[in-house]
mmCIF file of C-alpha atoms and ligand atoms in Angstrom:
data_model
loop_
_atom_site.group_PDB
_atom_site.id
_atom_site.type_symbol
_atom_site.label_atom_id
_atom_site.label_comp_id
_atom_site.label_asym_id
_atom_site.label_seq_id
_atom_site.Cartn_x
_atom_site.Cartn_y
_atom_site.Cartn_z
ATOM 1 C CA MET A 1 -25.794 15.384 -8.497
ATOM 2 C CA THR A 2 -22.388 15.853 -9.180
ATOM 3 C CA THR A 3 -20.565 14.862 -12.774
ATOM 4 C CA ASN A 4 -17.263 15.181 -11.853
ATOM 5 C CA THR A 5 -15.672 15.828 -15.636
ATOM 6 C CA THR A 6 -12.287 17.126 -14.108
ATOM 7 C CA THR A 7 -9.929 16.148 -11.461
ATOM 8 C CA SER A 8 -6.593 18.019 -9.993
ATOM 9 C CA ASP A 9 -4.369 14.764 -10.795
ATOM 10 C CA GLN A 10 -3.138 15.278 -13.827
ATOM 11 C CA ARG A 11 -2.342 11.715 -14.848
ATOM 12 C CA LEU A 12 -6.179 10.951 -14.600
ATOM 13 C CA ARG A 13 -9.129 11.979 -16.982
ATOM 14 C CA VAL A 14 -12.793 11.432 -16.243
ATOM 15 C CA LEU A 15 -14.210 8.492 -18.591
ATOM 16 C CA ILE A 16 -17.447 7.853 -17.150
ATOM 17 C CA PRO A 17 -18.635 10.581 -14.281
ATOM 18 C CA GLU A 18 -21.020 9.160 -11.677
ATOM 19 C CA ASP A 19 -24.069 10.458 -12.719
ATOM 20 C CA ARG A 20 -23.922 8.371 -15.965
ATOM 21 C CA LEU A 21 -22.263 5.192 -13.704
ATOM 22 C CA GLN A 22 -25.714 5.442 -11.374
ATOM 23 C CA ALA A 23 -27.956 5.836 -14.356
ATOM 24 C CA ARG A 24 -26.813 2.855 -16.203
ATOM 25 C CA ILE A 25 -26.485 0.639 -13.127
ATOM 26 C CA GLN A 26 -30.396 1.191 -12.434
ATOM 27 C CA GLU A 27 -30.907 0.096 -16.034
ATOM 28 C CA LEU A 28 -28.955 -3.057 -15.585
ATOM 29 C CA GLY A 29 -30.812 -3.897 -12.386
ATOM 30 C CA ALA A 30 -34.347 -3.221 -13.588
ATOM 31 C CA GLN A 31 -33.033 -5.602 -16.640
ATOM 32 C CA ILE A 32 -31.731 -8.537 -14.495
ATOM 33 C CA ARG A 33 -34.705 -8.622 -12.250
ATOM 34 C CA ALA A 34 -37.171 -8.458 -15.474
ATOM 35 C CA ASP A 35 -35.267 -11.520 -16.776
ATOM 36 C CA PHE A 36 -35.209 -13.377 -13.750
ATOM 37 C CA GLY A 37 -38.636 -12.490 -12.740
ATOM 38 C CA ASP A 38 -39.523 -13.051 -9.034
ATOM 39 C CA ARG A 39 -36.191 -15.851 -8.755
ATOM 40 C CA PRO A 40 -33.833 -15.398 -6.088
ATOM 41 C CA ILE A 41 -30.549 -14.428 -7.517
ATOM 42 C CA THR A 42 -26.881 -15.305 -6.186
ATOM 43 C CA CYS A 43 -24.690 -12.522 -6.999
ATOM 44 C CA ILE A 44 -21.068 -13.510 -6.672
ATOM 45 C CA GLY A 45 -18.679 -10.502 -6.577
ATOM 46 C CA VAL A 46 -15.226 -10.459 -7.789
ATOM 47 C CA LEU A 47 -13.294 -8.901 -5.142
ATOM 48 C CA LYS A 48 -11.689 -6.697 -4.826
ATOM 49 C CA GLY A 49 -12.541 -4.703 -8.022
ATOM 50 C CA SER A 50 -16.324 -5.023 -7.855
ATOM 51 C CA PHE A 51 -17.420 -4.656 -4.345
ATOM 52 C CA ILE A 52 -18.808 -0.904 -5.164
ATOM 53 C CA PHE A 53 -20.511 -1.937 -8.157
ATOM 54 C CA MET A 54 -21.939 -4.641 -6.626
ATOM 55 C CA ALA A 55 -23.261 -2.801 -3.629
ATOM 56 C CA ASP A 56 -25.078 -0.597 -6.133
ATOM 57 C CA LEU A 57 -25.963 -3.122 -8.421
ATOM 58 C CA VAL A 58 -27.816 -5.817 -5.820
ATOM 59 C CA ARG A 59 -30.062 -2.523 -4.682
ATOM 60 C CA ALA A 60 -30.752 -1.828 -8.074
ATOM 61 C CA ILE A 61 -31.719 -5.104 -8.940
ATOM 62 C CA GLY A 62 -34.403 -5.475 -5.678
ATOM 63 C CA GLY A 63 -36.084 -8.680 -4.897
ATOM 64 C CA ASP A 64 -34.421 -11.849 -3.295
ATOM 65 C CA VAL A 65 -30.894 -11.645 -4.013
ATOM 66 C CA ARG A 66 -27.859 -13.679 -2.308
ATOM 67 C CA CYS A 67 -24.388 -11.760 -1.828
ATOM 68 C CA GLU A 68 -21.247 -13.933 -1.950
ATOM 69 C CA PHE A 69 -17.696 -13.244 -2.839
ATOM 70 C CA LEU A 70 -14.911 -14.521 -4.748
ATOM 71 C CA GLY A 71 -11.313 -13.297 -4.036
ATOM 72 C CA VAL A 72 -9.230 -13.429 -7.207
ATOM 73 C CA SER A 73 -5.886 -11.585 -7.980
ATOM 74 C CA SER A 74 -4.752 -11.520 -11.339
ATOM 75 C CA TYR A 75 -2.353 -8.482 -11.881
ATOM 76 C CA GLN A 76 -0.043 -8.579 -8.455
ATOM 77 C CA GLY A 77 0.210 -4.903 -8.638
ATOM 78 C CA GLY A 78 0.867 -4.017 -12.412
ATOM 79 C CA THR A 79 -1.119 -2.898 -15.178
ATOM 80 C CA LYS A 80 -0.937 -5.519 -17.444
ATOM 81 C CA SER A 81 -2.675 -8.935 -16.816
ATOM 82 C CA THR A 82 -0.456 -11.825 -16.136
ATOM 83 C CA GLY A 83 -3.028 -14.271 -17.449
ATOM 84 C CA VAL A 84 -2.336 -16.036 -13.805
ATOM 85 C CA VAL A 85 -5.156 -16.292 -11.720
ATOM 86 C CA LYS A 86 -5.093 -16.666 -7.970
ATOM 87 C CA ILE A 87 -7.985 -17.421 -5.664
ATOM 88 C CA THR A 88 -7.596 -15.448 -2.134
ATOM 89 C CA LYS A 89 -11.159 -16.327 -1.229
ATOM 90 C CA ASP A 90 -14.119 -18.889 -2.090
ATOM 91 C CA LEU A 91 -17.802 -18.825 -1.915
ATOM 92 C CA SER A 92 -19.050 -19.380 1.905
ATOM 93 C CA GLY A 93 -21.374 -22.058 0.566
ATOM 94 C CA PRO A 94 -22.449 -24.383 -2.305
ATOM 95 C CA ILE A 95 -24.457 -22.736 -5.382
ATOM 96 C CA GLU A 96 -25.788 -26.015 -6.422
ATOM 97 C CA ASP A 97 -29.539 -25.105 -8.195
ATOM 98 C CA GLN A 98 -28.613 -21.690 -7.825
ATOM 99 C CA ASP A 99 -29.338 -18.680 -10.427
ATOM 100 C CA CYS A 100 -25.927 -17.116 -10.366
ATOM 101 C CA ILE A 101 -24.592 -14.235 -11.953
ATOM 102 C CA ILE A 102 -20.789 -13.401 -11.359
ATOM 103 C CA ILE A 103 -20.413 -9.597 -10.910
ATOM 104 C CA GLU A 104 -17.236 -8.258 -12.103
ATOM 105 C CA ASP A 105 -15.857 -5.058 -12.525
ATOM 106 C CA ILE A 106 -13.777 -5.031 -15.895
ATOM 107 C CA ILE A 107 -13.382 -7.843 -18.643
ATOM 108 C CA ASP A 108 -10.204 -7.205 -20.494
ATOM 109 C CA THR A 109 -8.181 -10.430 -21.675
ATOM 110 C CA GLY A 110 -11.055 -12.438 -20.558
ATOM 111 C CA LEU A 111 -8.598 -14.769 -18.752
ATOM 112 C CA THR A 112 -9.971 -14.217 -15.482
ATOM 113 C CA MET A 113 -13.700 -14.672 -16.164
ATOM 114 C CA HIS A 114 -12.428 -17.712 -18.134
ATOM 115 C CA TYR A 115 -11.308 -19.456 -15.455
ATOM 116 C CA LEU A 116 -14.096 -18.417 -13.044
ATOM 117 C CA LEU A 117 -16.632 -19.812 -15.354
ATOM 118 C CA GLU A 118 -15.002 -23.350 -15.335
ATOM 119 C CA MET A 119 -14.210 -23.025 -12.025
ATOM 120 C CA LEU A 120 -18.132 -22.786 -10.726
ATOM 121 C CA SER A 121 -19.837 -24.428 -13.344
ATOM 122 C CA VAL A 122 -18.335 -27.636 -11.810
ATOM 123 C CA ARG A 123 -20.268 -26.563 -8.880
ATOM 124 C CA LYS A 124 -23.615 -27.128 -10.880
ATOM 125 C CA PRO A 125 -25.623 -23.960 -10.412
ATOM 126 C CA ARG A 126 -29.119 -23.862 -11.910
ATOM 127 C CA SER A 127 -27.549 -21.322 -14.412
ATOM 128 C CA ILE A 128 -24.682 -19.222 -14.683
ATOM 129 C CA HIS A 129 -24.375 -15.722 -16.157
ATOM 130 C CA VAL A 130 -21.644 -12.777 -16.452
ATOM 131 C CA CYS A 131 -22.408 -8.916 -15.682
ATOM 132 C CA THR A 132 -19.662 -6.453 -15.880
ATOM 133 C CA LEU A 133 -19.499 -2.943 -15.269
ATOM 134 C CA LEU A 134 -16.723 -2.247 -17.816
ATOM 135 C CA ASP A 135 -15.878 -4.488 -21.262
ATOM 136 C CA LYS A 136 -12.855 -3.793 -22.805
ATOM 137 C CA PRO A 137 -13.160 -6.103 -25.928
ATOM 138 C CA SER A 138 -10.526 -5.181 -28.097
ATOM 139 C CA ASN A 139 -7.759 -6.617 -25.700
ATOM 140 C CA ARG A 140 -9.122 -10.086 -25.541
ATOM 141 C CA GLU A 141 -7.115 -13.733 -25.285
ATOM 142 C CA VAL A 142 -10.010 -15.975 -24.804
ATOM 143 C CA GLU A 143 -13.393 -15.547 -26.479
ATOM 144 C CA MET A 144 -15.683 -14.096 -23.706
ATOM 145 C CA SER A 145 -18.960 -12.099 -24.098
ATOM 146 C CA ALA A 146 -20.499 -10.883 -20.763
ATOM 147 C CA ASP A 147 -24.794 -11.372 -20.381
ATOM 148 C CA TYR A 148 -24.826 -7.900 -18.765
ATOM 149 C CA VAL A 149 -22.181 -5.135 -19.847
ATOM 150 C CA GLY A 150 -22.599 -1.546 -18.146
ATOM 151 C CA PHE A 151 -19.988 -0.186 -20.691
ATOM 152 C CA SER A 152 -17.664 -0.962 -23.109
ATOM 153 C CA ILE A 153 -14.623 1.102 -23.086
ATOM 154 C CA PRO A 154 -11.473 1.479 -25.379
ATOM 155 C CA ASP A 155 -8.257 -0.302 -24.479
ATOM 156 C CA GLU A 156 -6.800 2.082 -21.854
ATOM 157 C CA PHE A 157 -6.169 1.474 -17.907
ATOM 158 C CA VAL A 158 -8.841 2.733 -15.680
ATOM 159 C CA ILE A 159 -9.273 3.319 -11.991
ATOM 160 C CA GLY A 160 -11.871 4.327 -9.793
ATOM 161 C CA TYR A 161 -15.256 3.280 -8.533
ATOM 162 C CA GLY A 162 -13.575 -0.072 -7.117
ATOM 163 C CA LEU A 163 -10.668 -0.406 -9.910
ATOM 164 C CA ASP A 164 -7.402 0.125 -8.456
ATOM 165 C CA LEU A 165 -3.811 0.883 -9.240
ATOM 166 C CA SER A 166 -1.767 -0.785 -6.464
ATOM 167 C CA GLU A 167 -4.736 -0.481 -4.336
ATOM 168 C CA LEU A 168 -5.249 3.017 -4.974
ATOM 169 C CA TYR A 169 -7.900 5.342 -6.268
ATOM 170 C CA ARG A 170 -10.816 2.483 -5.626
ATOM 171 C CA ASN A 171 -12.619 5.282 -3.586
ATOM 172 C CA LEU A 172 -13.070 7.515 -6.506
ATOM 173 C CA PRO A 173 -16.995 8.089 -7.419
ATOM 174 C CA HIS A 174 -16.131 8.105 -11.360
ATOM 175 C CA ILE A 175 -14.250 5.904 -13.746
ATOM 176 C CA ALA A 176 -10.996 7.543 -14.644
ATOM 177 C CA VAL A 177 -8.224 6.796 -17.467
ATOM 178 C CA TYR A 178 -4.629 6.479 -15.806
ATOM 179 C CA THR A 179 -1.838 7.888 -17.788
ATOM 180 C CA PRO A 180 1.467 7.525 -15.737
HETATM 181 P P1 IMP B 1 -8.621 -10.095 -17.562
HETATM 182 O O1 IMP B 1 -8.439 -11.442 -16.981
HETATM 183 O O2 IMP B 1 -7.591 -9.398 -18.508
HETATM 184 O O3 IMP B 1 -10.064 -10.117 -18.209
HETATM 185 O O4 IMP B 1 -8.627 -8.856 -16.431
HETATM 186 C C1 IMP B 1 -9.550 -9.029 -15.057
HETATM 187 C C2 IMP B 1 -9.073 -8.219 -14.232
HETATM 188 O O5 IMP B 1 -8.151 -7.449 -14.505
HETATM 189 C C3 IMP B 1 -9.994 -7.298 -13.393
HETATM 190 O O6 IMP B 1 -10.992 -7.959 -12.832
HETATM 191 C C4 IMP B 1 -9.583 -6.447 -13.108
HETATM 192 O O7 IMP B 1 -9.095 -6.555 -11.705
HETATM 193 C C5 IMP B 1 -8.133 -5.982 -13.481
HETATM 194 N N1 IMP B 1 -8.070 -4.905 -14.586
HETATM 195 C C6 IMP B 1 -8.327 -5.252 -16.427
HETATM 196 N N2 IMP B 1 -8.226 -4.321 -16.549
HETATM 197 C C7 IMP B 1 -8.185 -3.025 -15.961
HETATM 198 C C8 IMP B 1 -7.907 -1.464 -15.859
HETATM 199 O O8 IMP B 1 -8.003 -0.872 -16.793
HETATM 200 N N3 IMP B 1 -7.889 -1.238 -14.595
HETATM 201 C C9 IMP B 1 -7.810 -1.885 -13.395
HETATM 202 N N4 IMP B 1 -7.756 -3.294 -13.100
HETATM 203 C C10 IMP B 1 -7.893 -3.915 -14.574
#
């Protein structure tokens, strides 16, 4: 397996190589399945950033899993959160009485997740949890702690493995810090 600790683009520095990402996702999946037992789990991926993480995580969880997606736009192309959350795509059906996990790429200020939890809670899920691949706890503007966290990272702008800068870099197999 490759580790990708270098990159030819001078603006990028690998923070989490592919093999560490994949190993941690296997651990998260096993932990989630152990916590929920045989119950079906509705995984709600927050688009677009979580789509690669979600694809790997649902396979690591195994068992009965429903896949839903929410389209959310919070940056409008820059590298700072605007705090304005726009829903660009809603769930395809009701989640009432379902065990749900929101799958997010990264929690930064916490504003997006705070908004999504409020929005989805009123739909009466049986339970609702949060799983994020990355967490930047030093940058919170509202209190927010995820139930499942892949990696805690410093307050730097990261891209790759689903995360973008102006829609680019999502297809990198690792997480890298972007310095313009
Ligand atoms: P929050 O509302 O500030 O917690 O930000 C959540 C959203 O902002 C995430 O779903 C990402 O789409 C985006 N985001 C936050 N930090 C980064 C980053 O370092 N790189 C890329 N996107 C980020």
